Amino acid sequence: MRLRRNAVITAFLLLVVVLILAWFRLGNQFEWVTAPMQQGQLDNPVTHSKQLIHLRGEWSYFPGQLASDLVQADGQTWVIVEHTWPTDPATGNAHGCATYRLTVNGLQPGQIYGLFVQDEFSAYQLSVNGQSVAGNGSVARTPDGYQPRVYTDVGFFAPDATGQAVLVMEIANFTRSNGGFFNAPILGTAKAIDQYYNLHQASEILIFAFAFALGILFALLSLSMKDNRTFLMAVFLFLIALRSLSTGIHLIQKLLPDLHLKPILVLEYASGYLLAPLAGLLLHAFGIGRFPRSLLWIYRASIPCILIFTAVVPNSVLTASYSVFKFIIIPVALHTFWLVYSGVREREKGVSYIAAGFVILIVGVMLEFSPFRTRYSLFVAALLFVLLLSVFVVVRLANLQSSHDRLVTEVLTDALTGLGNRVALFRQLDQWQQRRDSATLAILFCDLNRFKAVNDSYGHAVGDDLLCLSAKRLQGCVRSTDQVYRVGGDEFVILAEFKTDEDVKVLVARIKDSFSQPFVMQELELAVGISVGTEPFVPGQDTPDVVLSRSDARMYEDKRRESKSSTPTI
């Protein structure tokens, strides 16, 4: 059983790995190319339909100006995008507006191209050759008329007759502490950009659906099991689902287009920050390593603090807090790694799955704050983390179910014969009491004749063997729908369903005929008969105790008749 369970778990984990690899393979269907961008010029960037280029490089930069101001190139400089605006020492913020321009040459006239813009965390408007193709919110020079939005957008355009496209990006920021051109657009053919966008949208919908469905599953498990670990896993999964809605292409902004920036930022930052203390609480709940009590209280206290902080602070403070969080998470991740390592070294039970999950989560967190960060590194790591913890929970549930089944079997089974015992008999009679069909139900109370003489003459070992053989002989007499129980000593009870009273007599005759044959065991030939008392059972009229008492009395009547008609010997 354990080997089969381990094989199933291994197959499941391999399937998850294969699906993730297939997902990465699907994302790698595009050919990423690099081309030098100097002084706001890019030449011959895309040569075939699968190529994509991240427009990182030198763009013309016009601080404090919008596209309508660019009649002349006054104030033009060149900056490397992605680009962060300088902070005003007086306010500590980087508020204002700016325009970036890039001229792309060598495109094919008549070919439709696309631009993928993740978001700029504020408001932007992207135009090509004077035509607006993508944007978020409303761009303005002052907070009046400024309306931020955060969601990924795509736009499509055709170059002019010479194959040239002039990209103009207007950006305004009056909400975040830092402003700038943070996410360079991705350029490709319309087909490639459309596929790229659909891939990201499908990936985030899948992540949300998977995390939310698993969260509901573990929430239901926590209610039924009253288990803190499954509850924490449910909360962790719901946070992943919320974060998938409020980051990336920002599905929540597409679902609720009138939703203001503040609640989206609260969801984004709160769901991300809360993952750290929840991971720590999960580590403690699973009993990995020697968890300091003081750290446990810090994790617990940080949850309401994070919720209050993200809800009440201004957007500029909230966005600035991310830099502080990056420094806090590093020692937390290192300490978590040390606790996991301690648990592995001490070979704590079930630690292998949990340790692997925490190591993957730590790697995902480190990637999130590293130059090698990918769009979904944290999501994939978090989901793998939960899946590995789920394996531990499944193994634990399987062990609990196995123990429960074993205990139930012990409680309901006669240890000597393997038949149901008195407890199982009354449980079945209680079920019969609820029946309201037309079937004829009967109780057959059976008692071996001359069993005491066998016990006294040959000992309890022979007597026990005789009881086991008698149980098998009774099972051979009844039908598959009938049930045989041993209720004590040499007494057996049969519960059976019949169509007519004649069927009852046929079964009794078959039992008596079977027990008229001697038992051959250990070179002994034992002639042991059986007495049977039958009594109909009418649901809702008589209690099980009363009907059993009547069938027992009828059995003794049959035993007296047997003793008068014959005097067999052992």
Coordinates of C-alpha atoms in Angstrom, one line a residue:
M1 CA 0.0 0.0 0.0
R2 CA 2.8 2.4 0.9
L3 CA 4.7 1.6 -2.3
R4 CA 1.5 2.2 -4.3
R5 CA 0.9 5.5 -2.5
N6 CA 4.5 6.7 -3.1
A7 CA 4.2 5.8 -6.7
V8 CA 1.0 7.8 -7.1
I9 CA 2.6 10.8 -5.4
T10 CA 5.7 10.6 -7.5
A11 CA 3.7 10.3 -10.7
F12 CA 1.6 13.3 -9.6
L13 CA 4.7 15.4 -9.0
L14 CA 6.2 14.4 -12.3
L15 CA 3.0 15.4 -14.0
V16 CA 3.2 18.8 -12.4
V17 CA 6.8 19.2 -13.5
V18 CA 6.0 18.1 -17.0
L19 CA 3.1 20.6 -17.2
I20 CA 5.4 23.4 -15.9
L21 CA 8.1 22.5 -18.5
A22 CA 5.4 22.4 -21.2
W23 CA 4.2 25.8 -20.1
F24 CA 7.8 27.2 -20.2
R25 CA 8.2 25.5 -23.6
L26 CA 5.1 27.3 -24.9
G27 CA 6.5 30.6 -23.6
N28 CA 9.8 29.9 -25.4
Q29 CA 8.2 29.6 -28.8
F30 CA 9.2 33.2 -29.6
E31 CA 12.6 34.3 -30.7
W32 CA 13.9 37.2 -28.6
V33 CA 16.2 39.4 -30.5
T34 CA 18.4 42.3 -29.5
A35 CA 19.2 45.4 -31.6
P36 CA 21.2 48.5 -30.6
M37 CA 19.1 51.5 -29.8
Q38 CA 21.1 54.7 -29.9
Q39 CA 20.0 58.3 -29.5
G40 CA 16.3 57.3 -30.0
Q41 CA 16.9 55.3 -33.2
L42 CA 16.3 51.6 -33.8
D43 CA 17.0 50.0 -37.2
N44 CA 15.7 46.7 -38.7
P45 CA 14.4 45.2 -35.4
V46 CA 12.0 42.4 -36.7
T47 CA 12.8 40.1 -39.6
H48 CA 10.2 37.3 -39.2
S49 CA 6.8 36.6 -37.5
K50 CA 8.1 34.8 -34.4
Q51 CA 10.6 37.5 -33.3
L52 CA 10.0 39.8 -30.4
I53 CA 12.2 42.6 -29.2
H54 CA 12.2 44.4 -25.8
L55 CA 12.6 48.0 -26.6
R56 CA 15.2 48.6 -24.0
G57 CA 17.9 51.2 -24.9
E58 CA 18.3 54.9 -25.6
W59 CA 15.0 56.8 -26.1
S60 CA 14.8 60.5 -26.5
Y61 CA 13.6 62.0 -23.2
F62 CA 11.6 65.2 -22.7
P63 CA 11.1 65.8 -19.0
G64 CA 8.1 67.9 -18.0
Q65 CA 6.7 67.8 -21.5
L66 CA 3.8 66.0 -23.3
A67 CA 3.6 65.1 -26.9
S68 CA 1.8 68.3 -27.8
D69 CA 4.9 70.2 -26.6
L70 CA 7.3 68.4 -29.0
V71 CA 7.1 70.8 -31.9
Q72 CA 10.8 71.3 -31.5
A73 CA 13.4 69.0 -29.9
D74 CA 14.2 71.6 -27.1
G75 CA 15.1 70.0 -23.9
Q76 CA 15.8 66.6 -25.5
T77 CA 18.2 64.2 -23.9
W78 CA 18.7 60.5 -24.2
V79 CA 18.1 58.0 -21.4
I80 CA 18.2 54.3 -21.1
V81 CA 14.8 52.8 -20.7
E82 CA 13.8 51.4 -18.3
H83 CA 14.2 54.8 -16.7
T84 CA 13.5 56.3 -13.2
W85 CA 12.8 60.0 -12.8
P86 CA 14.9 61.9 -10.3
T87 CA 13.3 62.5 -6.9
D88 CA 12.4 66.0 -5.7
P89 CA 14.5 66.5 -2.5
A90 CA 11.8 68.8 -1.1
T91 CA 8.9 66.3 -1.3
G92 CA 10.8 63.0 -1.6
N93 CA 8.6 62.1 -4.6
A94 CA 9.1 61.8 -8.3
H95 CA 5.9 63.4 -9.5
G96 CA 5.3 65.0 -12.8
C97 CA 5.1 64.1 -16.5
A98 CA 7.6 63.3 -19.3
T99 CA 7.6 62.1 -22.9
Y100 CA 9.9 59.5 -24.5
R101 CA 10.4 59.0 -28.2
L102 CA 11.8 56.2 -30.3
T103 CA 12.1 56.1 -34.1
V104 CA 12.0 52.6 -35.5
N105 CA 13.3 52.1 -39.1
G106 CA 13.4 49.2 -41.5
L107 CA 9.9 47.8 -40.9
Q108 CA 7.9 46.4 -43.8
P109 CA 5.3 48.8 -45.2
G110 CA 1.9 47.2 -45.1
Q111 CA 2.8 44.8 -42.4
I112 CA 0.8 45.1 -39.2
Y113 CA 2.9 45.2 -36.0
G114 CA 2.0 45.1 -32.4
L115 CA 3.2 46.6 -29.1
F116 CA 2.8 44.9 -25.7
V117 CA 3.0 47.3 -22.7
Q118 CA 2.7 45.7 -19.3
D119 CA 1.9 48.9 -17.3
E120 CA 3.8 51.9 -16.0
F121 CA 2.2 51.9 -12.5
S122 CA 0.5 55.3 -13.2
A123 CA -0.9 56.8 -16.5
Y124 CA 0.6 56.6 -19.9
Q125 CA -0.4 57.1 -23.6
L126 CA 1.5 55.4 -26.4
S127 CA 1.1 56.6 -29.9
V128 CA 2.8 55.5 -33.2
N129 CA 3.1 58.0 -36.1
G130 CA 0.6 60.3 -34.3
Q131 CA -2.0 57.6 -33.8
S132 CA -2.8 56.4 -30.2
V133 CA -2.4 52.6 -29.9
A134 CA -2.3 51.8 -26.2
G135 CA -2.8 53.6 -22.9
N136 CA -3.7 53.5 -19.2
G137 CA -5.7 56.2 -17.5
S138 CA -5.5 59.9 -18.3
V139 CA -2.1 61.7 -18.7
A140 CA -1.9 65.3 -17.5
R141 CA 0.6 67.9 -16.5
T142 CA -0.9 68.3 -13.0
P143 CA -3.0 66.1 -10.7
D144 CA -6.1 67.8 -12.1
G145 CA -7.2 65.5 -15.0
Y146 CA -4.7 62.8 -14.0
Q147 CA -6.2 59.4 -13.7
P148 CA -3.9 56.4 -13.1
R149 CA -4.7 52.9 -14.3
V150 CA -2.7 49.7 -14.1
Y151 CA -3.2 46.9 -16.6
T152 CA -1.4 45.4 -19.5
D153 CA -2.4 46.7 -22.9
V154 CA -1.6 45.9 -26.5
G155 CA -1.8 48.1 -29.6
F156 CA -1.4 47.5 -33.3
F157 CA -0.1 49.8 -36.0
A158 CA 1.3 49.9 -39.5
P159 CA 4.5 51.8 -40.4
D160 CA 4.5 54.5 -43.0
A161 CA 5.4 54.0 -46.6
T162 CA 9.1 54.2 -45.8
G163 CA 8.9 51.5 -43.1
Q164 CA 9.3 54.0 -40.3
A165 CA 7.4 54.1 -37.0
V166 CA 7.8 56.9 -34.5
L167 CA 6.8 55.7 -31.0
V168 CA 5.9 58.5 -28.5
M169 CA 5.3 57.5 -24.9
E170 CA 3.7 60.1 -22.6
I171 CA 3.8 59.3 -18.9
A172 CA 2.4 61.1 -15.8
N173 CA 2.8 60.1 -12.2
F174 CA 1.2 61.9 -9.2
T175 CA 0.4 58.8 -7.0
R176 CA 3.6 56.7 -6.5
S177 CA 6.7 57.9 -4.8
N178 CA 8.8 56.9 -7.8
G179 CA 8.0 57.7 -11.4
G180 CA 9.5 56.8 -14.7
F181 CA 9.4 54.6 -17.8
F182 CA 9.6 51.3 -15.9
N183 CA 8.4 48.7 -18.5
A184 CA 9.8 49.0 -22.0
P185 CA 7.2 47.9 -24.6
I186 CA 7.7 44.7 -26.6
L187 CA 7.6 45.0 -30.4
G188 CA 6.7 42.2 -32.8
T189 CA 4.4 41.3 -35.6
A190 CA 0.7 41.6 -34.8
K191 CA 0.3 37.8 -34.7
A192 CA 3.3 37.3 -32.3
I193 CA 2.2 40.1 -30.0
D194 CA -1.4 38.7 -29.9
Q195 CA -0.1 35.2 -29.1
Y196 CA 2.2 36.6 -26.5
Y197 CA -0.6 38.6 -24.8
N198 CA -3.0 35.6 -24.9
L199 CA -0.3 33.4 -23.4
H200 CA 0.2 35.7 -20.4
Q201 CA -3.5 36.2 -20.0
A202 CA -4.3 32.5 -20.1
S203 CA -1.3 31.8 -17.7
E204 CA -2.6 34.3 -15.1
I205 CA -6.2 33.0 -15.4
L206 CA -4.9 29.5 -14.9
I207 CA -2.8 30.5 -11.9
F208 CA -5.8 32.3 -10.3
A209 CA -8.2 29.4 -11.0
F210 CA -5.8 26.8 -9.7
A211 CA -4.9 28.7 -6.6
F212 CA -8.5 29.7 -5.8
A213 CA -9.8 26.1 -6.4
L214 CA -7.1 24.6 -4.2
G215 CA -7.8 27.3 -1.6
I216 CA -11.5 26.3 -1.4
L217 CA -10.4 22.6 -1.2
F218 CA -8.1 23.3 1.8
A219 CA -10.7 25.6 3.4
L220 CA -13.2 22.8 3.3
L221 CA -10.6 20.4 4.7
S222 CA -9.8 22.7 7.5
L223 CA -13.5 22.9 8.5
S224 CA -13.9 19.1 8.5
M225 CA -10.5 18.3 10.1
K226 CA -10.2 21.3 12.4
D227 CA -6.6 21.5 11.3
N228 CA -4.6 24.7 11.5
R229 CA -2.2 23.6 8.7
T230 CA -4.9 23.2 6.1
F231 CA -6.4 26.5 7.2
L232 CA -3.1 28.4 6.7
M233 CA -2.6 26.7 3.3
A234 CA -6.1 27.8 2.3
V235 CA -5.2 31.4 3.2
F236 CA -1.9 31.2 1.5
L237 CA -3.6 30.0 -1.7
F238 CA -6.2 32.7 -1.6
L239 CA -3.4 35.3 -1.3
I240 CA -1.7 33.8 -4.4
A241 CA -5.1 34.1 -6.2
L242 CA -5.5 37.7 -5.2
R243 CA -2.0 38.6 -6.1
S244 CA -2.4 37.0 -9.6
L245 CA -5.4 39.3 -10.1
S246 CA -3.6 42.5 -9.0
T247 CA -0.2 42.0 -10.7
G248 CA 1.0 41.0 -14.1
I249 CA -1.6 42.1 -16.7
H250 CA -3.8 43.2 -13.8
L251 CA -6.9 41.1 -14.5
I252 CA -8.8 42.9 -11.7
Q253 CA -8.6 46.2 -13.6
K254 CA -10.1 44.5 -16.7
L255 CA -12.8 42.9 -14.7
L256 CA -13.6 46.1 -12.8
P257 CA -12.5 48.9 -15.1
D258 CA -13.9 51.7 -12.8
L259 CA -11.9 50.4 -9.8
H260 CA -9.5 53.1 -8.4
L261 CA -5.8 52.6 -8.1
K262 CA -5.8 52.5 -4.3
P263 CA -7.6 49.2 -3.7
I264 CA -5.6 47.6 -6.5
L265 CA -2.3 48.7 -4.9
V266 CA -3.6 47.5 -1.5
L267 CA -4.4 44.0 -2.9
E268 CA -1.0 43.9 -4.7
Y269 CA 1.1 44.9 -1.8
A270 CA -0.9 43.3 1.0
S271 CA -1.1 39.9 -0.8
G272 CA 2.6 39.9 -1.4
Y273 CA 3.7 41.1 2.0
L274 CA 1.4 38.7 3.9
L275 CA 3.0 35.7 2.1
A276 CA 6.1 36.0 4.3
P277 CA 4.5 35.7 7.7
L278 CA 2.1 33.0 6.5
A279 CA 5.0 31.0 5.2
G280 CA 6.6 31.3 8.6
L281 CA 3.4 30.2 10.4
L282 CA 3.2 27.2 8.0
L283 CA 6.7 26.3 8.9
H284 CA 5.8 26.4 12.6
A285 CA 2.5 24.5 12.0
F286 CA 4.3 21.7 10.3
G287 CA 6.8 21.5 13.1
I288 CA 10.0 22.0 11.1
G289 CA 13.1 22.9 13.1
R290 CA 13.3 24.6 16.4
F291 CA 11.0 27.6 16.0
P292 CA 11.7 30.5 18.4
R293 CA 8.5 31.5 20.2
S294 CA 9.4 35.2 19.8
L295 CA 9.6 34.8 16.0
L296 CA 6.2 33.1 16.1
W297 CA 4.7 36.2 17.9
I298 CA 6.4 38.5 15.4
Y299 CA 4.8 36.6 12.5
R300 CA 1.4 36.7 14.1
A301 CA 1.6 40.4 14.9
S302 CA 2.9 41.3 11.5
I303 CA -0.4 40.2 9.8
P304 CA -2.7 42.9 11.3
C305 CA 0.1 45.4 11.0
I306 CA 0.5 44.7 7.2
L307 CA -3.3 44.9 6.7
I308 CA -3.5 48.3 8.5
F309 CA -0.4 49.7 6.9
T310 CA -1.4 48.9 3.3
A311 CA -4.9 50.2 3.9
V312 CA -4.2 53.5 5.4
V313 CA -0.8 54.8 4.0
P314 CA -0.8 57.0 0.9
N315 CA 0.1 55.4 -2.4
S316 CA 3.5 57.0 -2.5
V317 CA 4.4 55.5 0.9
L318 CA 3.0 52.2 -0.1
T319 CA 5.0 51.9 -3.3
A320 CA 8.2 53.1 -1.5
S321 CA 7.8 50.4 1.1
Y322 CA 8.7 47.8 -1.4
S323 CA 12.3 48.8 -1.2
V324 CA 12.3 48.3 2.5
F325 CA 10.5 44.9 2.2
K326 CA 13.3 43.6 -0.1
F327 CA 15.8 44.1 2.7
I328 CA 13.6 42.6 5.4
I329 CA 12.8 39.5 3.4
I330 CA 16.4 38.5 2.9
P331 CA 17.2 37.6 6.6
V332 CA 13.7 36.0 6.9
A333 CA 14.4 33.8 3.9
L334 CA 17.9 32.8 5.3
H335 CA 16.4 32.0 8.7
T336 CA 13.7 29.9 7.1
F337 CA 16.3 28.1 5.1
W338 CA 18.2 27.4 8.3
L339 CA 15.1 26.0 10.1
V340 CA 14.4 23.7 7.1
Y341 CA 18.0 22.5 7.0
S342 CA 17.8 21.8 10.8
G343 CA 14.6 19.7 10.2
V344 CA 16.2 17.7 7.4
R345 CA 19.4 17.1 9.5
E346 CA 17.3 15.9 12.4
R347 CA 15.3 13.7 10.0
E348 CA 11.9 14.8 11.3
K349 CA 8.9 12.8 10.0
G350 CA 7.5 14.0 6.6
V351 CA 10.1 16.7 6.4
S352 CA 11.3 15.8 2.9
Y353 CA 8.2 17.1 1.1
I354 CA 8.0 20.2 3.3
A355 CA 11.7 21.0 3.0
A356 CA 11.6 20.8 -0.8
G357 CA 8.5 23.1 -0.8
F358 CA 10.2 25.7 1.4
V359 CA 13.5 25.6 -0.6
I360 CA 11.5 26.2 -3.8
L361 CA 9.6 29.1 -2.2
I362 CA 12.9 30.6 -1.0
V363 CA 14.4 30.3 -4.5
G364 CA 11.3 32.0 -5.9
V365 CA 11.5 34.8 -3.5
M366 CA 15.2 35.4 -4.2
L367 CA 14.5 35.4 -7.9
E368 CA 11.7 37.9 -7.4
F369 CA 14.3 40.4 -6.0
S370 CA 17.1 39.5 -8.4
P371 CA 18.1 40.7 -11.9
F372 CA 17.0 37.2 -13.1
R373 CA 13.4 37.9 -12.1
T374 CA 10.8 36.5 -14.5
R375 CA 7.2 37.4 -14.7
Y376 CA 5.9 34.3 -13.0
S377 CA 8.8 33.0 -10.9
L378 CA 7.2 33.8 -7.5
F379 CA 3.8 32.4 -8.6
V380 CA 5.3 29.1 -9.9
A381 CA 7.5 28.7 -6.7
A382 CA 4.5 29.5 -4.4
L383 CA 2.2 26.9 -6.2
L384 CA 4.9 24.3 -6.2
F385 CA 5.4 25.0 -2.5
V386 CA 1.8 24.5 -1.8
L387 CA 1.6 21.3 -3.9
L388 CA 4.5 19.8 -2.0
L389 CA 2.9 20.7 1.3
S390 CA -0.3 19.2 -0.1
V391 CA 1.5 15.9 -0.6
F392 CA 2.4 15.9 3.0
V393 CA -1.3 16.6 4.0
V394 CA -2.5 13.9 1.6
V395 CA -0.1 11.4 3.1
R396 CA -1.2 12.3 6.6
L397 CA -4.9 12.0 5.6
A398 CA -4.2 8.6 4.0
N399 CA -2.5 7.4 7.2
L400 CA -5.4 8.7 9.3
Q401 CA -7.9 7.1 7.1
S402 CA -6.0 3.8 7.2
S403 CA -5.8 4.0 11.0
H404 CA -9.6 4.8 11.1
D405 CA -10.5 1.9 8.8
R406 CA -8.3 -0.4 10.9
L407 CA -10.0 0.7 14.1
V408 CA -13.5 0.4 12.6
T409 CA -12.7 -3.1 11.4
E410 CA -11.4 -4.1 14.8
V411 CA -14.5 -2.6 16.5
L412 CA -17.0 -4.3 14.1
T413 CA -15.2 -7.7 13.5
D414 CA -15.0 -10.8 15.6
A415 CA -11.3 -11.4 16.0
L416 CA -11.6 -15.3 15.9
T417 CA -13.9 -15.9 12.9
G418 CA -13.6 -12.7 11.0
L419 CA -17.4 -12.3 10.9
G420 CA -19.2 -9.2 12.1
N421 CA -19.6 -9.0 15.8
R422 CA -22.5 -7.9 18.0
V423 CA -21.8 -4.2 17.5
A424 CA -21.9 -4.7 13.7
L425 CA -25.1 -6.7 14.0
F426 CA -26.9 -3.9 15.9
R427 CA -25.6 -1.3 13.5
Q428 CA -27.1 -3.2 10.6
L429 CA -30.4 -3.7 12.5
D430 CA -30.6 0.0 13.1
Q431 CA -30.3 0.5 9.3
W432 CA -33.0 -2.1 8.8
Q433 CA -35.3 -0.1 11.1
Q434 CA -35.2 2.8 8.6
R435 CA -36.3 0.6 5.6
R436 CA -39.8 1.1 4.2
D437 CA -39.7 -1.3 1.2
S438 CA -41.7 -4.5 0.7
A439 CA -38.9 -7.0 1.3
T440 CA -39.4 -9.7 3.9
L441 CA -36.7 -9.4 6.5
A442 CA -35.8 -12.2 8.9
I443 CA -33.4 -13.0 11.8
L444 CA -32.0 -16.5 12.1
F445 CA -30.5 -17.2 15.5
C446 CA -28.1 -20.2 15.4
D447 CA -26.5 -22.1 18.2
L448 CA -24.1 -25.1 17.8
N449 CA -25.2 -28.3 19.5
R450 CA -22.8 -30.2 21.8
F451 CA -20.1 -27.5 21.4
K452 CA -19.4 -27.4 25.2
A453 CA -18.7 -31.1 25.1
V454 CA -16.1 -30.6 22.3
N455 CA -14.5 -27.8 24.4
D456 CA -14.4 -29.9 27.5
S457 CA -13.1 -33.0 25.8
Y458 CA -10.5 -31.6 23.4
G459 CA -9.6 -28.2 24.7
H460 CA -10.2 -24.6 23.7
A461 CA -7.9 -24.7 20.7
V462 CA -10.0 -27.4 19.0
G463 CA -13.1 -25.5 20.1
D464 CA -11.8 -22.3 18.4
D465 CA -11.0 -24.2 15.2
L466 CA -14.5 -25.6 15.3
L467 CA -16.0 -22.1 15.6
C468 CA -14.0 -21.0 12.6
L469 CA -15.0 -23.9 10.5
S470 CA -18.6 -23.4 11.6
A471 CA -18.5 -19.8 10.5
K472 CA -17.2 -20.8 7.1
R473 CA -19.9 -23.5 6.7
L474 CA -22.6 -20.9 7.6
Q475 CA -21.2 -18.5 5.0
G476 CA -21.3 -21.3 2.5
C477 CA -25.0 -21.9 3.2
V478 CA -26.3 -18.3 2.8
R479 CA -26.6 -16.1 -0.2
S480 CA -24.3 -13.2 -1.1
T481 CA -27.0 -10.8 0.1
D482 CA -27.3 -12.4 3.5
Q483 CA -25.0 -11.5 6.4
V484 CA -23.6 -13.7 9.2
Y485 CA -22.5 -12.5 12.6
R486 CA -21.0 -14.2 15.6
V487 CA -22.6 -12.7 18.7
G488 CA -20.8 -14.7 21.4
G489 CA -19.6 -18.2 22.3
D490 CA -21.1 -20.6 19.8
E491 CA -24.0 -18.3 18.8
F492 CA -24.4 -16.9 15.3
V493 CA -27.0 -14.6 13.8
I494 CA -28.0 -14.4 10.1
L495 CA -29.8 -11.4 8.7
A496 CA -31.5 -12.3 5.4
E497 CA -34.1 -11.0 3.0
F498 CA -36.8 -13.3 1.5
K499 CA -39.6 -13.1 -0.9
T500 CA -41.8 -15.7 0.8
D501 CA -41.9 -17.6 4.1
E502 CA -41.0 -20.7 2.2
D503 CA -37.6 -19.2 1.3
V504 CA -36.9 -19.0 5.0
K505 CA -37.6 -22.7 5.5
V506 CA -35.4 -23.6 2.5
L507 CA -32.4 -21.7 4.0
V508 CA -32.9 -23.3 7.5
A509 CA -33.1 -26.7 5.9
R510 CA -29.9 -26.0 4.0
I511 CA -28.1 -25.0 7.1
K512 CA -29.2 -28.0 9.1
D513 CA -28.3 -30.4 6.3
S514 CA -24.8 -28.8 6.1
F515 CA -24.3 -29.2 9.8
S516 CA -25.5 -32.8 9.8
Q517 CA -22.1 -33.6 8.2
P518 CA -19.3 -34.1 10.7
F519 CA -16.3 -31.8 11.0
V520 CA -13.0 -33.4 10.2
M521 CA -10.1 -31.7 11.9
Q522 CA -6.8 -32.9 13.4
E523 CA -7.7 -36.5 12.8
L524 CA -10.9 -36.0 14.7
E525 CA -14.4 -36.4 13.3
L526 CA -16.8 -34.2 15.3
A527 CA -20.5 -34.5 14.9
V528 CA -21.9 -31.1 15.8
G529 CA -25.4 -30.1 14.9
I530 CA -27.0 -26.7 14.9
S531 CA -30.3 -25.3 16.2
V532 CA -31.9 -22.4 14.3
G533 CA -34.7 -20.0 15.5
T534 CA -36.3 -17.7 12.9
E535 CA -38.2 -14.5 13.5
P536 CA -39.5 -11.9 10.9
F537 CA -38.3 -8.4 11.3
V538 CA -40.8 -5.6 10.6
P539 CA -39.2 -2.2 10.5
G540 CA -40.8 0.4 12.7
Q541 CA -42.8 -2.2 14.8
D542 CA -40.3 -4.1 17.0
T543 CA -36.9 -3.0 18.4
P544 CA -33.8 -5.1 17.5
D545 CA -33.5 -6.3 21.1
V546 CA -37.1 -7.7 21.1
V547 CA -36.8 -9.5 17.7
L548 CA -33.4 -11.0 18.7
S549 CA -34.9 -12.2 22.0
R550 CA -37.8 -13.9 20.1
S551 CA -35.5 -15.6 17.6
D552 CA -33.3 -16.7 20.5
A553 CA -36.3 -18.2 22.2
R554 CA -37.3 -20.0 19.0
M555 CA -33.8 -21.4 18.7
Y556 CA -34.1 -22.9 22.1
E557 CA -37.4 -24.5 21.1
D558 CA -35.6 -26.0 18.1
K559 CA -32.7 -27.2 20.4
R560 CA -35.2 -29.0 22.7
R561 CA -36.8 -30.7 19.7
E562 CA -33.4 -31.8 18.4
S563 CA -32.5 -33.2 21.8
K564 CA -35.7 -35.3 22.0
S565 CA -35.4 -36.7 18.5
S566 CA -31.8 -37.7 18.5
T567 CA -28.8 -38.4 20.9
P568 CA -25.7 -38.1 18.7
T569 CA -22.2 -38.6 20.1
I570 CA -19.1 -36.6 19.6

